[in-house]
Tab-separated table of C-alpha atoms in Angstrom:
chain	number	residue	atom	x	y	z
E	1	ILE	CA	52.423	148.207	131.828
E	2	ALA	CA	55.966	146.827	131.740
E	3	PRO	CA	55.194	143.776	133.953
E	4	ARG	CA	52.126	142.985	131.762
E	5	LEU	CA	54.227	143.049	128.599
E	6	LEU	CA	56.824	140.862	130.291
E	7	LYS	CA	54.081	138.361	131.331
E	8	GLU	CA	52.711	138.212	127.765
E	9	LYS	CA	56.210	137.699	126.405
E	10	CYS	CA	56.837	134.974	128.943
E	11	SER	CA	53.629	133.127	128.093
E	12	LEU	CA	54.394	133.363	124.377
E	13	LEU	CA	57.907	131.957	124.869
E	14	HIS	CA	56.354	129.183	126.992
E	15	LYS	CA	53.973	128.322	124.131
E	16	VAL	CA	56.772	128.265	121.587
E	17	LEU	CA	58.980	126.141	123.751
E	18	ALA	CA	56.128	123.677	124.394
E	19	LEU	CA	55.509	123.466	120.605
E	20	ASP	CA	59.132	122.694	119.988
E	21	LEU	CA	59.192	119.906	122.615
E	22	GLU	CA	56.117	118.381	121.148
E	23	ASP	CA	57.656	118.417	117.714
E	24	VAL	CA	60.718	116.644	119.079
E	25	VAL	CA	58.604	113.969	120.774
E	26	LEU	CA	55.986	113.526	118.022
E	27	SER	CA	58.321	113.046	115.009
E	28	PRO	CA	61.394	111.223	116.272
E	29	THR	CA	63.481	108.638	114.408
E	30	LEU	CA	61.025	105.875	115.286
E	31	ALA	CA	63.127	103.253	113.523
E	32	ILE	CA	65.950	100.999	114.460
E	33	HIS	CA	69.274	101.749	112.813
E	34	VAL	CA	71.704	98.971	112.107
E	35	TYR	CA	75.337	99.669	111.248
E	36	THR	CA	77.906	97.266	109.776
E	37	ASP	CA	81.015	97.645	107.700
E	38	ARG	CA	80.603	97.858	104.022
E	39	GLU	CA	83.292	95.311	103.003
E	40	VAL	CA	85.443	92.977	104.995
E	41	HIS	CA	88.518	91.298	103.666
E	42	GLY	CA	89.865	87.962	104.952
E	43	THR	CA	92.491	85.394	104.086
E	44	VAL	CA	91.771	81.691	103.586
E	45	GLY	CA	92.035	79.797	106.821
E	46	SER	CA	91.953	82.800	109.110
E	47	LYS	CA	89.059	84.281	111.043
E	48	VAL	CA	87.083	87.412	110.455
E	49	THR	CA	84.808	89.490	112.688
E	50	LEU	CA	81.546	90.710	111.192
E	51	SER	CA	80.555	93.538	113.460
E	52	CYS	CA	77.022	94.806	113.712
E	53	THR	CA	75.972	97.636	115.952
E	54	PHE	CA	72.536	99.172	116.213
E	55	TRP	CA	70.758	102.159	117.678
E	56	SER	CA	67.260	101.940	118.977
E	57	SER	CA	65.069	104.710	120.332
E	58	GLU	CA	63.476	102.303	122.853
E	59	TRP	CA	64.964	100.632	125.821
E	60	ILE	CA	66.689	97.303	124.973
E	61	SER	CA	64.124	94.812	126.130
E	62	ASP	CA	64.431	91.079	126.580
E	63	ASP	CA	62.423	90.505	123.424
E	64	ILE	CA	65.236	91.832	121.297
E	65	SER	CA	66.242	89.659	118.394
E	66	VAL	CA	69.348	89.639	116.187
E	67	THR	CA	69.411	87.680	112.903
E	68	TRP	CA	72.224	87.134	110.464
E	69	HIS	CA	71.514	86.027	106.877
E	70	PHE	CA	74.008	84.883	104.285
E	71	GLN	CA	73.675	85.152	100.530
E	72	PRO	CA	76.491	83.364	98.714
E	73	GLU	CA	78.145	85.114	95.766
E	74	ALA	CA	76.250	84.448	92.521
E	75	SER	CA	73.226	83.004	94.279
E	76	ARG	CA	69.840	84.490	94.950
E	77	ASP	CA	69.093	82.579	98.113
E	78	SER	CA	69.537	84.175	101.504
E	79	ILE	CA	70.109	81.619	104.233
E	80	SER	CA	69.575	82.342	107.830
E	81	ILE	CA	72.649	81.465	109.759
E	82	PHE	CA	72.257	83.035	113.205
E	83	HIS	CA	69.394	84.014	115.480
E	84	TYR	CA	69.416	85.536	118.912
E	85	ALA	CA	66.098	85.784	120.810
E	86	LYS	CA	64.978	85.970	124.454
E	87	GLY	CA	68.534	86.116	125.713
E	88	GLN	CA	69.656	82.964	123.913
E	89	PRO	CA	71.915	82.786	120.797
E	90	TYR	CA	71.121	80.015	118.244
E	91	ILE	CA	74.151	79.304	116.020
E	92	ASP	CA	74.054	77.354	112.801
E	93	ASP	CA	75.006	73.737	113.585
E	94	VAL	CA	73.823	71.999	110.454
E	95	GLY	CA	74.705	74.276	107.586
E	96	ALA	CA	77.830	75.724	105.941
E	97	PHE	CA	78.962	77.468	109.051
E	98	LYS	CA	78.715	74.517	111.332
E	99	GLU	CA	81.157	74.814	114.228
E	100	ARG	CA	82.832	77.813	112.571
E	101	MET	CA	80.724	80.640	113.991
E	102	GLU	CA	80.967	82.386	117.310
E	103	TRP	CA	78.652	84.929	118.938
E	104	ILE	CA	80.557	87.804	120.443
E	105	GLY	CA	77.885	90.419	120.606
E	106	ASP	CA	75.925	91.717	123.570
E	107	PRO	CA	72.588	93.315	122.770
E	108	ARG	CA	72.578	95.278	126.051
E	109	TRP	CA	75.681	97.033	124.694
E	110	LYS	CA	74.003	97.404	121.262
E	111	ASP	CA	76.390	94.997	119.654
E	112	GLY	CA	75.364	92.044	117.479
E	113	SER	CA	78.715	90.816	116.070
E	114	ILE	CA	79.709	87.338	115.098
E	115	VAL	CA	83.067	85.745	114.256
E	116	ILE	CA	83.650	83.267	111.513
E	117	ASN	CA	86.714	80.937	111.740
E	118	HIS	CA	88.486	78.920	109.090
E	119	LEU	CA	87.448	80.994	106.171
E	120	ASP	CA	87.014	79.359	102.802
E	121	TYR	CA	86.332	80.654	99.230
E	122	THR	CA	82.748	79.470	99.612
E	123	ASP	CA	82.270	82.107	102.271
E	124	ASN	CA	82.429	84.907	99.661
E	125	GLY	CA	79.120	86.686	99.682
E	126	THR	CA	76.865	89.118	101.488
E	127	PHE	CA	75.981	88.924	105.168
E	128	THR	CA	72.905	90.809	106.458
E	129	CYS	CA	72.420	91.836	110.064
E	130	ASP	CA	68.850	92.401	111.195
E	131	VAL	CA	67.907	93.572	114.628
E	132	LYS	CA	64.396	93.902	116.037
E	133	ASN	CA	63.717	95.507	119.323
E	134	PRO	CA	59.958	95.300	120.032
E	135	PRO	CA	58.133	97.765	119.891
E	136	ASP	CA	60.842	99.315	117.713
E	137	ILE	CA	60.684	97.054	114.712
E	138	VAL	CA	60.715	99.329	111.712
E	139	GLY	CA	64.119	99.813	110.246
E	140	LYS	CA	66.637	98.897	107.543
E	141	SER	CA	68.906	95.972	108.003
E	142	SER	CA	72.549	96.374	107.041
E	143	GLN	CA	74.730	94.341	104.710
E	144	VAL	CA	78.398	93.573	104.705
E	145	THR	CA	80.209	91.896	101.776
E	146	LEU	CA	82.954	89.381	102.638
E	147	TYR	CA	85.902	88.942	100.293
E	148	VAL	CA	88.197	86.000	100.867
E	149	PHE	CA	91.623	86.192	99.392
E	150	GLU	CA	94.534	83.755	99.170
E	151	LYS	CA	96.757	86.413	100.869
E	152	VAL	CA	95.979	89.938	101.676
E	153	PRO	CA	97.107	91.981	98.688
E	154	THR	CA	99.598	94.632	99.643
E	155	ARG	CA	99.103	98.019	98.107
E	156	TYR	CA	101.386	99.008	95.368
E	157	GLY	CA	104.330	100.965	96.495
E	158	MET	CA	104.650	99.452	100.025
E	159	VAL	CA	107.784	97.487	99.076
E	160	LEU	CA	109.157	100.396	97.097
E	161	GLY	CA	108.616	102.919	99.871
E	162	ALA	CA	109.935	100.604	102.523
E	163	ILE	CA	113.250	99.895	100.714
E	164	ILE	CA	113.833	103.515	99.798
E	165	GLY	CA	112.899	104.807	103.290
E	166	GLY	CA	114.858	102.054	105.040
E	167	VAL	CA	118.119	102.526	103.154
E	168	LEU	CA	117.969	106.329	103.281
E	169	GLY	CA	117.283	106.235	107.035
E	170	LEU	CA	120.139	103.836	107.605
E	171	VAL	CA	122.543	106.042	105.605
E	172	ILE	CA	121.435	109.164	107.498
E	173	LEU	CA	121.840	107.370	110.786
E	174	VAL	CA	125.391	106.198	109.971
E	175	LEU	CA	126.409	109.680	108.826
E	176	VAL	CA	125.014	111.327	111.961
E	177	LEU	CA	126.833	108.785	114.130
E	178	ALA	CA	130.072	109.262	112.260
E	179	TYR	CA	129.871	113.008	112.575
E	180	LEU	CA	129.058	112.754	116.326
E	181	ILE	CA	131.998	110.451	116.962
E	182	ARG	CA	134.288	112.756	114.973
E	183	TYR	CA	133.062	115.844	116.852
E	184	CYS	CA	133.570	114.177	120.285
E	185	TRP	CA	137.018	113.014	119.288
E	186	LEU	CA	138.067	116.438	118.044
E	187	ARG	CA	136.744	118.100	121.228
E	188	ARG	CA	138.697	115.575	123.302
E	189	GLN	CA	141.874	116.387	121.274
E	190	ALA	CA	141.322	120.069	121.884
E	191	THR	CA	140.971	119.628	125.640
E	192	LEU	CA	144.031	117.388	125.782
E	193	GLN	CA	146.049	119.964	123.878
E	194	ARG	CA	144.839	122.753	126.236
E	195	ARG	CA	145.925	120.725	129.268
E	196	LEU	CA	149.416	120.042	127.790
E	197	ARG	CA	149.976	123.767	127.290
N	1	MET	CA	144.956	120.055	88.273
N	2	LEU	CA	142.080	121.817	86.586
N	3	LEU	CA	142.014	119.121	83.918
N	4	LEU	CA	141.570	116.533	86.733
N	5	LEU	CA	138.726	118.492	88.235
N	6	LEU	CA	137.013	118.869	84.876
N	7	GLY	CA	137.408	115.156	84.118
N	8	ILE	CA	135.826	114.266	87.471
N	9	ILE	CA	132.961	116.605	86.941
N	10	VAL	CA	132.311	115.207	83.411
N	11	LEU	CA	132.414	111.572	84.732
N	12	HIS	CA	129.913	112.424	87.549
N	13	VAL	CA	127.456	114.061	85.227
N	14	SER	CA	127.678	111.333	82.623
N	15	VAL	CA	127.093	108.714	85.358
N	16	LEU	CA	124.029	110.628	86.449
N	17	VAL	CA	122.672	110.910	82.931
N	18	LEU	CA	123.214	107.196	82.358
N	19	LEU	CA	121.400	106.321	85.568
N	20	PHE	CA	118.420	108.522	84.635
N	21	VAL	CA	118.269	107.127	81.091
N	22	SER	CA	118.473	103.485	82.243
N	23	THR	CA	115.752	103.916	84.890
N	24	ILE	CA	113.300	105.637	82.662
N	25	VAL	CA	113.649	104.161	79.126
N	26	SER	CA	111.727	101.146	78.154
N	27	GLN	CA	114.492	98.869	77.088
N	28	TRP	CA	115.228	96.495	80.014
N	29	LEU	CA	113.859	93.510	78.185
N	30	VAL	CA	113.542	93.572	74.373
N	31	VAL	CA	111.976	90.679	72.649
N	32	SER	CA	110.923	90.955	68.948
N	33	GLY	CA	107.684	92.794	69.057
N	34	HIS	CA	107.675	94.066	72.519
N	35	ALA	CA	109.828	95.967	74.976
N	36	SER	CA	109.361	96.162	78.675
N	37	ASP	CA	111.046	98.010	81.438
N	38	LEU	CA	110.572	98.771	85.056
N	39	TRP	CA	107.376	100.756	84.701
N	40	GLN	CA	105.423	99.433	81.806
N	41	ASN	CA	105.190	96.721	79.104
N	42	CYS	CA	105.013	98.020	75.561
N	43	SER	CA	104.211	95.917	72.544
N	44	ILE	CA	103.754	96.747	68.870
N	45	LEU	CA	100.410	95.712	67.574
N	46	THR	CA	101.282	94.529	64.171
N	47	SER	CA	97.721	95.114	62.904
N	48	VAL	CA	97.718	98.749	63.840
N	49	GLY	CA	101.464	99.290	63.722
N	50	SER	CA	101.604	101.460	66.784
N	51	PHE	CA	102.884	100.974	70.299
N	52	GLN	CA	100.485	99.939	73.052
N	53	CYS	CA	101.694	100.243	76.578
N	54	GLN	CA	100.324	98.834	79.831
N	55	PRO	CA	101.677	99.412	83.322
N	56	SER	CA	103.664	96.437	84.571
N	57	SER	CA	102.579	94.117	87.399
N	58	THR	CA	102.877	95.213	90.977
N	59	ASN	CA	105.333	92.430	91.764
N	60	GLU	CA	107.431	92.756	94.966
N	61	TRP	CA	110.667	91.928	93.099
N	62	LEU	CA	109.965	94.492	90.429
N	63	GLN	CA	109.291	97.064	93.172
N	64	ALA	CA	112.611	96.150	94.705
N	65	VAL	CA	114.381	96.781	91.426
N	66	GLN	CA	112.591	100.075	91.022
N	67	ALA	CA	113.498	101.073	94.533
N	68	THR	CA	117.196	100.274	94.171
N	69	MET	CA	117.424	102.161	90.851
N	70	ILE	CA	115.760	105.232	92.413
N	71	LEU	CA	118.103	105.009	95.378
N	72	SER	CA	121.106	104.885	93.110
N	73	ILE	CA	119.894	108.050	91.359
N	74	ILE	CA	119.441	109.819	94.694
N	75	PHE	CA	122.847	108.750	95.875
N	76	SER	CA	124.516	109.925	92.636
N	77	VAL	CA	122.836	113.311	92.865
N	78	LEU	CA	123.850	113.670	96.538
N	79	SER	CA	127.355	112.688	95.575
N	80	LEU	CA	127.584	115.411	92.925
N	81	PHE	CA	126.159	117.976	95.270
N	82	LEU	CA	128.555	117.036	98.071
N	83	PHE	CA	131.517	116.980	95.586
N	84	PHE	CA	130.869	120.666	94.918
N	85	CYS	CA	130.395	121.377	98.668
N	86	GLN	CA	133.673	119.713	99.549
N	87	LEU	CA	135.513	121.373	96.627
N	88	PHE	CA	135.021	124.720	98.289
N	89	THR	CA	135.145	123.852	101.986
N	90	LEU	CA	137.783	121.129	102.219
N	91	THR	CA	141.035	121.914	104.086
N	92	LYS	CA	144.393	121.400	102.451
N	93	GLY	CA	145.274	117.742	102.385
N	94	GLY	CA	141.684	116.671	102.959
N	95	ARG	CA	140.085	113.821	101.038
N	96	PHE	CA	136.789	113.608	99.274
N	97	TYR	CA	135.573	110.833	101.505
N	98	ILE	CA	131.856	111.648	101.635
N	99	THR	CA	131.613	112.041	97.846
N	100	GLY	CA	133.362	108.741	97.304
N	101	ILE	CA	131.146	106.923	99.843
N	102	PHE	CA	127.917	108.106	98.244
N	103	GLN	CA	129.216	107.221	94.709
N	104	ILE	CA	130.119	103.731	95.983
N	105	LEU	CA	126.655	103.357	97.484
N	106	ALA	CA	125.068	104.406	94.150
N	107	GLY	CA	127.204	101.781	92.314
N	108	LEU	CA	126.205	99.119	94.828
N	109	CYS	CA	122.593	99.920	94.352
N	110	VAL	CA	122.763	99.721	90.547
N	111	MET	CA	124.646	96.386	90.814
N	112	SER	CA	121.976	94.921	93.131
N	113	ALA	CA	119.216	96.206	90.890
N	114	ALA	CA	120.727	94.496	87.835
N	115	ALA	CA	121.435	91.309	89.814
N	116	ILE	CA	117.961	91.089	91.151
N	117	TYR	CA	116.421	91.720	87.717
N	118	THR	CA	118.604	89.178	85.975
N	119	VAL	CA	118.104	86.435	88.533
N	120	CYS	CA	114.386	87.049	88.763
N	121	LEU	CA	113.962	86.879	84.997
N	122	ALA	CA	115.699	83.524	84.953
N	123	MET	CA	113.729	82.197	87.910
N	124	ASN	CA	110.447	83.678	86.696
N	125	CYS	CA	109.756	85.658	89.843
N	126	ILE	CA	109.170	88.809	87.722
N	127	VAL	CA	106.269	87.941	85.524
N	128	ASN	CA	106.386	90.016	82.425
N	129	GLN	CA	103.110	90.028	80.694
N	130	PRO	CA	103.608	90.245	76.895
C-alpha cells in the first residue's frame, strides 16, 4: 500500500510542478522595459551623459532599434534626434544637436546611451528613449528631463559645514600634535634624569 | 585672589552671552522698516503693521559669516569649560595657556566674521533682499 501512496503523491507533485512551470512560461513579462534617470543636471558648455538601459525577454537580435526623441521645454513637438537600426547608429546632423551628440551605447550590452556636448539653455527639455527588439516590441519608453544651469548650485550648508569642520579639525590636530611633542619631551627628560642618577 | 577668579568667570560668561545674542538676534543690518541678520530678513509690512520674516539667501559669504560666528561660540564654550578644568588640575606656577588660546581663537573668529560681513555689504557680495 505504501509504495502505491508514494506513487500517487509523486504523480500529484509532478502535475503541480508542471502547472507552475506552464504558468511561468505562459504569463511572463512579455514587454520590453526601458530605464533612464529621471532628471539630469548639467552646466552650460559642459557635456552630459543620457543613459538608457533596457531589459528584454527575448534575445538581442540584429533588428534591434534604439530611438531618442527630444521635446524642448514649453513646446509640444517631439523631435527625433537619434536612431540606431540594423547595427548602424544614425546621429542628428542637420538639427539642433548637429555635431554635438555621440553614441556610446551598445545594444548587445543592453545599453542605449548618448552623450551631448557643449550644452546650451535651449537643450532644456525632455528626452525620450525608445527601444524595440523584434519580436519584443510592446513596452513603455522612458523619459529623462535635462536641466541646464549656469553653474551647479551647491546645497545650502556645504560652505558652512566645510568651514566649521575644517577649522575644528585643524585645531584638534594642532592640539594633539602639541600634546604628543610635550609627552615625548617629558619622557626624554625623565630618562635623562634617570641616567644622571 | 578670589576676587580675580570671580572677575575672570564673570567676564567669560558675559562674553559667551554676548556671542550668543549677536549670533541669534536679528539686528545685523537695520534699515528703517526692515531688519536683517545672518539667518533671516524681517520687514514690517506697514499695511498690516506686523513683522514678516523670510529666510535669507544661501550666499557663500553669508554662510562663511554664519560659520565663523558659530565657531567663535564653540571656542568660547570650550574655553570656559577648559578654564574650570585647569582651575582644579593645574600645578603650582602653571599658566592657563589652553584657556587663553581658545579665547584668542574665539576672538579671531568674531573679528573675521565682522570683517567679512562689513566688506561684503560694501562690495555687494551679500545680497540682502528687502
